[in-house]
PDB file of C-alpha atoms in Angstrom:
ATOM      1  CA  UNK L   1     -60.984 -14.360  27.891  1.00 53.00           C
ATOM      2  CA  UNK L   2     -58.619 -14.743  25.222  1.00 58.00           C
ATOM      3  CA  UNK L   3     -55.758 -17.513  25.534  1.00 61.00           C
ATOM      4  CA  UNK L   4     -53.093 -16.923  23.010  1.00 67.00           C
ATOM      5  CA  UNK L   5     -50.014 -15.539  24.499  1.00 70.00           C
ATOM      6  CA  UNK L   6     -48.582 -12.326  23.126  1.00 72.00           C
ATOM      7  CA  UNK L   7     -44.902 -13.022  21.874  1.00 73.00           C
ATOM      8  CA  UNK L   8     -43.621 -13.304  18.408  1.00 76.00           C
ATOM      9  CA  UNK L   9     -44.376 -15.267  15.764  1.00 87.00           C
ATOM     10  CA  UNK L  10     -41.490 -17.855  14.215  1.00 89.00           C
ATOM     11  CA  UNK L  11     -42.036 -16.082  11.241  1.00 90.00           C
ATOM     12  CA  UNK L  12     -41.237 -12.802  12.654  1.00 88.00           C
ATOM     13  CA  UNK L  13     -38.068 -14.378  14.781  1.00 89.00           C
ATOM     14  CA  UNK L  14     -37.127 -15.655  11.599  1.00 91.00           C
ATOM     15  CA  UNK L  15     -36.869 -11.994  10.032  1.00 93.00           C
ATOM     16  CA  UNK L  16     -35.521 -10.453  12.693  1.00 92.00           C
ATOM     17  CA  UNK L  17     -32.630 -13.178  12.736  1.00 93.00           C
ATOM     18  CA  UNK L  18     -31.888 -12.781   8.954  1.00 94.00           C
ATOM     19  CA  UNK L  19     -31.810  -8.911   9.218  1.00 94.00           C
ATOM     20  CA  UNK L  20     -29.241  -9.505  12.188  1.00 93.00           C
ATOM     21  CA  UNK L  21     -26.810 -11.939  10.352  1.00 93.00           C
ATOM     22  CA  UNK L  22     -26.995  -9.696   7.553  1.00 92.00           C
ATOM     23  CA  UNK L  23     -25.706  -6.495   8.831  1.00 90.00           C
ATOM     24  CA  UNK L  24     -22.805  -8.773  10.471  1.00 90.00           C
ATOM     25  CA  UNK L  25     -21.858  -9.908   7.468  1.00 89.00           C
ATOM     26  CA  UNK L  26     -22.142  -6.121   5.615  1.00 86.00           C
ATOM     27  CA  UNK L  27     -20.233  -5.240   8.635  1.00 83.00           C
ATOM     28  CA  UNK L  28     -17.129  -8.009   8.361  1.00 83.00           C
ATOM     29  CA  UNK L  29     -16.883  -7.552   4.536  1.00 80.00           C
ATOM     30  CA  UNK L  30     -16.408  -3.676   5.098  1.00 78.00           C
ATOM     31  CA  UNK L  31     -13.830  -4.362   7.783  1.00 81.00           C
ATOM     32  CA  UNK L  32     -12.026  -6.231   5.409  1.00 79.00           C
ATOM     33  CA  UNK L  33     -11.575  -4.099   2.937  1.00 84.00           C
ATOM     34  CA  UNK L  34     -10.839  -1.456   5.147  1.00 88.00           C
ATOM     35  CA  UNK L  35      -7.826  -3.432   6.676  1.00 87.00           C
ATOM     36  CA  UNK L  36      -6.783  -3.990   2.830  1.00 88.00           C
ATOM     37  CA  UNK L  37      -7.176  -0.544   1.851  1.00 91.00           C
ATOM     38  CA  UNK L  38      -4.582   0.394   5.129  1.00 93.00           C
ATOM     39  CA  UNK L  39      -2.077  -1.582   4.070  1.00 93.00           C
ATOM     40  CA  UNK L  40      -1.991  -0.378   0.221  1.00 93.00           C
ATOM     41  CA  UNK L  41      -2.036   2.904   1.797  1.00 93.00           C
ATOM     42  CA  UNK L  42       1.084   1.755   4.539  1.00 95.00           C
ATOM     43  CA  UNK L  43       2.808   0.444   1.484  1.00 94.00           C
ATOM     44  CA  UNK L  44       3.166   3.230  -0.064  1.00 94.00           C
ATOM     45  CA  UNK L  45       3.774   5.791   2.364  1.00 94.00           C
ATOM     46  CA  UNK L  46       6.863   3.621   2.990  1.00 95.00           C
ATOM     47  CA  UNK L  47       7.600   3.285  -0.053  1.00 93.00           C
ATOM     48  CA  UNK L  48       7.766   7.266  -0.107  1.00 92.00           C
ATOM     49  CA  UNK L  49       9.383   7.433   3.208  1.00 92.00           C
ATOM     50  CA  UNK L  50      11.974   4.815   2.552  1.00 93.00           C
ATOM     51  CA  UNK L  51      13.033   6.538  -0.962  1.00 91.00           C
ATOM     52  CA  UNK L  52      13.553  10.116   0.957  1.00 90.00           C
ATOM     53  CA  UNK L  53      15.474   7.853   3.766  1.00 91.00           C
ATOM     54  CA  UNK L  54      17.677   6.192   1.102  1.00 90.00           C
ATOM     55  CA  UNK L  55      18.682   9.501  -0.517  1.00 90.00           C
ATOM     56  CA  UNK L  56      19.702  10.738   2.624  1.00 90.00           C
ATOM     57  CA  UNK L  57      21.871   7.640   3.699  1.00 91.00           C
ATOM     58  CA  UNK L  58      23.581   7.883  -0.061  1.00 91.00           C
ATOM     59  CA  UNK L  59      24.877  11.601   0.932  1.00 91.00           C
ATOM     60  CA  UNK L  60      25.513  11.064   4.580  1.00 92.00           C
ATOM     61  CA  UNK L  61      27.550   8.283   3.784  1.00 92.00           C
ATOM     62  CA  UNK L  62      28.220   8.639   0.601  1.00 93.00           C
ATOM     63  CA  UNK L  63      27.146   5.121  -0.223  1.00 93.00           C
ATOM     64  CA  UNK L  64      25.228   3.496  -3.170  1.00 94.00           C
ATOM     65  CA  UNK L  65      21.837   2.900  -3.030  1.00 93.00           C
ATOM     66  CA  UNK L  66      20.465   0.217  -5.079  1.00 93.00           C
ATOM     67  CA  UNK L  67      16.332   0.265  -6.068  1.00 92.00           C
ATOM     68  CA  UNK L  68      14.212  -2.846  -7.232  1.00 93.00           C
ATOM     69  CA  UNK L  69      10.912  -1.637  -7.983  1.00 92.00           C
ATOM     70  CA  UNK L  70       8.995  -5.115  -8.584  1.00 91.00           C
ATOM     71  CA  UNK L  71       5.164  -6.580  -8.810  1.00 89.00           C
ATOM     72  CA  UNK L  72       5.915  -8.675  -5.801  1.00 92.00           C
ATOM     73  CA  UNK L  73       8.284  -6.208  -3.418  1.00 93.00           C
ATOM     74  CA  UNK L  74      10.135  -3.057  -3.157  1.00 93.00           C
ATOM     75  CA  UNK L  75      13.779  -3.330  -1.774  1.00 94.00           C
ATOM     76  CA  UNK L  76      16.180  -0.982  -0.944  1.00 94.00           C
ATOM     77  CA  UNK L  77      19.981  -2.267  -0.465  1.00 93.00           C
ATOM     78  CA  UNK L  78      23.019  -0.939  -0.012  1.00 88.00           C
ATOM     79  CA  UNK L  79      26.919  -2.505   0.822  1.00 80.00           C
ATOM     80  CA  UNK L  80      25.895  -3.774   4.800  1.00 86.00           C
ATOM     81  CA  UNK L  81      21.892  -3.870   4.525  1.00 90.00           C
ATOM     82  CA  UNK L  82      18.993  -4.852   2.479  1.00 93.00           C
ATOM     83  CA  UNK L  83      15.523  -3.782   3.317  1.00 93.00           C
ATOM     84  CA  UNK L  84      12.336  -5.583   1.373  1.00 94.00           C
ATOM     85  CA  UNK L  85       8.551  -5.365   1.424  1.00 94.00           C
ATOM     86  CA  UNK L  86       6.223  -7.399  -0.397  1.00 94.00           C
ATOM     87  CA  UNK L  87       3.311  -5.509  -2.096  1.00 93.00           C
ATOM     88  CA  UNK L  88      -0.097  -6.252  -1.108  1.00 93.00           C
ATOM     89  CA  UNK L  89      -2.399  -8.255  -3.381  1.00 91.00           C
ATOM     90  CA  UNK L  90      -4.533  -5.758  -3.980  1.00 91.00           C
ATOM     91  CA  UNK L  91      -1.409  -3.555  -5.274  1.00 92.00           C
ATOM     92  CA  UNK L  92       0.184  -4.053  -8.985  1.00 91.00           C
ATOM     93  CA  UNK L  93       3.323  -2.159  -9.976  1.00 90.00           C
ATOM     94  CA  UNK L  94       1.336  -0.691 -13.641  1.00 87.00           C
ATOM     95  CA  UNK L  95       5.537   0.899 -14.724  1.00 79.00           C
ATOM     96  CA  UNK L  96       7.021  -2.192 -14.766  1.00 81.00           C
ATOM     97  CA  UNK L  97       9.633  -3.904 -13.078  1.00 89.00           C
ATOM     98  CA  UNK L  98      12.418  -0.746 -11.982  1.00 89.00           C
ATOM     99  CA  UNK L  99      16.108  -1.198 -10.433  1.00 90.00           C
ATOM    100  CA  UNK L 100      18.076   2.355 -10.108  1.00 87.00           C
ATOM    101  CA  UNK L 101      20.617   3.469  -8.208  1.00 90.00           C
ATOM    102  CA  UNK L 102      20.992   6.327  -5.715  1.00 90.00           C
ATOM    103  CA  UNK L 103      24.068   8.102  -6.074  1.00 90.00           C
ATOM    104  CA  UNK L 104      26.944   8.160  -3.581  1.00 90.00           C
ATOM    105  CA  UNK L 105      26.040  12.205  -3.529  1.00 88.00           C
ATOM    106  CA  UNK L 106      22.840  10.936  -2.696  1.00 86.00           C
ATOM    107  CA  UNK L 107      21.285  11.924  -6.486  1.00 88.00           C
ATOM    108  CA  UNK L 108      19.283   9.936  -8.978  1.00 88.00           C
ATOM    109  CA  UNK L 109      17.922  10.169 -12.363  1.00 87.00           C
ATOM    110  CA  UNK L 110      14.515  10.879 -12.688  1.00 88.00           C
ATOM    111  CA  UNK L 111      11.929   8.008 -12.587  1.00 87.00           C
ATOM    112  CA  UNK L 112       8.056   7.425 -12.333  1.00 90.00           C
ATOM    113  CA  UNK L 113       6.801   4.631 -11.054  1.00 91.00           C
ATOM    114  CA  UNK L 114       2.694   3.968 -11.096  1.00 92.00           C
ATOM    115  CA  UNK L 115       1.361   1.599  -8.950  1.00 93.00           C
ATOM    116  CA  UNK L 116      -2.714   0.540  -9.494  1.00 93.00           C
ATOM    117  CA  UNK L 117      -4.942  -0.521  -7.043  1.00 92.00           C
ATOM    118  CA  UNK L 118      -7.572  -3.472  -7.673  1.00 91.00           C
ATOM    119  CA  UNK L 119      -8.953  -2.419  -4.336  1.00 88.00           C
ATOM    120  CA  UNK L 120      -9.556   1.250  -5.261  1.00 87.00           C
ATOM    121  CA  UNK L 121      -9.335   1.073  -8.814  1.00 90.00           C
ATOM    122  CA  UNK L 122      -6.888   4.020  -8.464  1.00 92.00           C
ATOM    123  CA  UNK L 123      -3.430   4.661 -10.055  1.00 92.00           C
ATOM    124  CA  UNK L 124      -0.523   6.116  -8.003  1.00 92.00           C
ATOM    125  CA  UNK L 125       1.886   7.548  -9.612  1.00 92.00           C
ATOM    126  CA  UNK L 126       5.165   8.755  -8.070  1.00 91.00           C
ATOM    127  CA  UNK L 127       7.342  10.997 -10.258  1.00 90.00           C
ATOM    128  CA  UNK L 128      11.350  10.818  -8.687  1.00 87.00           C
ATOM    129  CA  UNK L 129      12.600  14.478 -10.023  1.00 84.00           C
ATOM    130  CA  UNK L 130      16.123  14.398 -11.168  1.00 77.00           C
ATOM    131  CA  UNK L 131      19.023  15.129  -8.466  1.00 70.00           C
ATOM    132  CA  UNK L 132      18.177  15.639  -5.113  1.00 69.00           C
ATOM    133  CA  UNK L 133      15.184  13.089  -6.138  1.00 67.00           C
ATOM    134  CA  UNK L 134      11.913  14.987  -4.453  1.00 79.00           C
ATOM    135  CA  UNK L 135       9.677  12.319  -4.870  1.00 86.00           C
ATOM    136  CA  UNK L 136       6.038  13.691  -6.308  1.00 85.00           C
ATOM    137  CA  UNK L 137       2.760  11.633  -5.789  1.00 86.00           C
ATOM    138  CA  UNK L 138      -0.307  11.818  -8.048  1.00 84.00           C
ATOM    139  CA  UNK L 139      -3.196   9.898  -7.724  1.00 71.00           C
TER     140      UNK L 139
END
């Protein structure tokens, strides 16, 4: 009769440990960049959402909007309120740092402003058409 016990090896243990830890640590690094790459995209939908919001408050109440279009933040202000957001890390502002005004008839001159992703390596670009402002996105 045999006497070695059937069981694994530390050598195999071993193995089967390091394959484990591995695929935790694919599996963190993925969710990381996935919670980066939401908030780029968050960013800049309200960045877009914000801008359309804006040219509506200038006509409704036919107040001035100001714009700063920076690498750190986006704000919107007007007389009572300002509203600012700071981009993400992993977002640079490629047009350079923007301030223009919306209209008290709620129009603006036409703009583009290209963001760039280190995360992505993508470039957004957002074209502001002239007057009622449509905003345009390209990627």
């Amino acid at each position: 009769m045999d006497s070695r016990k059937a069981g694994f090896t530390i050598i195999e243990t071993t193995i089967g440990l390091m394959i484990v830890c591995s695929l935790i640590v694919v599996s963190v690094w993925n969710l990381k960049d996935y919670q980066a790459r939401i908030e780029e995209r968050q960013t800049l939908q309200w960045f877009k959402g914000k801008f359309k919001d804006s040219m509506n408050y200038a006509y409704l109440n036919r107040e001035e909007v100001k714009v700063v279009v920076d690498s750190k933040y986006l704000q919107f202000s007007n007389g009572k309120s300002q509203i600012k957001r700071n981009l993400p890390k992993t977002l640079t502002l490629n047009s350079g740092h923007q301030v223009f005004r919306i209209s008290r008839s709620g129009e603006t001159a036409p703009r583009t402003v290209i963001f760039e992703s280190t995360l992505t390596n993508k470039k957004y670009e957002y074209t502001i058409q002239m007057g009622w402002g449509e905003i345009v996105e390209k990627t």
